[in-house]
Amino acid sequence: MSDPFVAVYDEHFDDIYRFVLYKTGNRWDTDDLVSEIFRKAFQHYRNQQVDEGRVKPWLFTIARNTVIDHYRKKKEWVYGHDPEVLGYTQISELMETINLQHDCLKKSLLALAPDEREMINLKYIAGMKYSEISQVIGKAELWLKTKVQRIRKKMALSINKCMEVLK
């Protein structure tokens, strides 16, 4: 008979990996942290009696806290991008436009407060539902929906201004 934690691991590994990769900006730290996250989750899975619908928020809470601990140990806080993705550019006009859009998106994300980046990361990078995010960050779901909508508007203004300046 198969261990139920294996199904949890298989179902949520990709989401946790993307979340941590976004936070660290490099695959080496991400690999180490994701291993640590699932080790912690495995150790506490049976003891916690986690409900089926609460597994994903529970894992993301572990992931979020593990990343925070990682940066506390290093005494720095970096939001980065995967260097393997950023390193390849082409000269064509289409690629230049895409790079400009990417730069403007990056600038708008970096202009956000850390808690705002966290919400956007959980919603759009990790693909979590508002109800799950509210469990992870400990805020009401209605408050969260309103806050994310305001953040999106703020980012849209920032991206539009950036694109106008760069054209």
Coordinates of C-alpha atoms in Angstrom, one line a residue, residues 87-161:
G87 CA 20.1 35.0 -19.6
Y88 CA 18.8 34.4 -23.2
T89 CA 18.0 37.5 -25.3
Q90 CA 17.7 38.0 -29.0
I91 CA 18.1 41.2 -31.0
S92 CA 14.8 41.1 -32.9
E93 CA 12.3 43.8 -32.3
L94 CA 9.8 41.4 -30.9
M95 CA 12.2 40.1 -28.3
E96 CA 13.2 43.7 -27.4
T97 CA 9.5 44.5 -26.8
I98 CA 9.1 41.4 -24.7
N99 CA 12.2 42.2 -22.7
L100 CA 11.0 45.8 -22.1
Q101 CA 7.6 44.4 -20.9
H102 CA 9.4 41.9 -18.7
D103 CA 11.6 44.7 -17.2
C104 CA 8.6 46.8 -16.5
L105 CA 6.9 43.9 -14.8
K106 CA 10.0 43.2 -12.8
K107 CA 10.2 46.9 -11.8
S108 CA 6.6 47.0 -10.8
L109 CA 7.0 43.8 -8.7
L110 CA 10.1 45.2 -7.0
A111 CA 8.3 48.5 -6.3
L112 CA 5.7 46.6 -4.2
A113 CA 6.0 46.1 -0.5
P114 CA 7.2 42.6 0.5
D115 CA 3.8 41.6 1.8
E116 CA 2.2 42.7 -1.5
R117 CA 4.7 40.7 -3.5
E118 CA 3.9 37.7 -1.3
M119 CA 0.2 38.0 -2.1
I120 CA 0.8 38.3 -5.9
N121 CA 3.3 35.4 -5.8
L122 CA 0.8 33.2 -4.0
K123 CA -2.1 34.1 -6.3
Y124 CA -0.5 34.3 -9.7
I125 CA 2.8 32.3 -9.5
A126 CA 1.6 29.5 -7.2
G127 CA -1.9 29.6 -8.5
M128 CA -3.5 29.4 -5.1
K129 CA -7.2 30.3 -4.3
Y130 CA -8.0 33.3 -2.2
S131 CA -9.3 31.0 0.6
E132 CA -6.0 29.1 0.6
I133 CA -3.9 32.3 0.6
S134 CA -6.0 33.7 3.5
Q135 CA -5.1 30.7 5.5
V136 CA -1.4 31.1 4.7
I137 CA -1.1 34.7 5.5
G138 CA -3.7 34.9 8.2
K139 CA -6.0 37.6 6.7
A140 CA -9.7 37.5 5.8
E141 CA -10.5 36.4 2.3
L142 CA -12.6 39.5 1.5
W143 CA -9.8 41.8 2.7
L144 CA -7.3 39.7 0.5
K145 CA -9.5 40.0 -2.6
T146 CA -9.7 43.8 -2.2
K147 CA -6.0 44.1 -1.5
V148 CA -5.0 42.0 -4.5
Q149 CA -7.3 44.0 -6.8
R150 CA -5.6 47.2 -5.6
I151 CA -2.1 45.8 -6.1
R152 CA -3.0 44.7 -9.6
K153 CA -4.2 48.3 -10.4
K154 CA -1.0 49.7 -8.9
M155 CA 1.1 47.4 -11.0
A156 CA -0.8 48.2 -14.1
L157 CA -0.2 51.9 -13.7
S158 CA 3.5 51.2 -12.9
I159 CA 3.9 49.0 -16.0
N160 CA 2.1 51.5 -18.3
K161 CA 4.3 54.4 -17.1

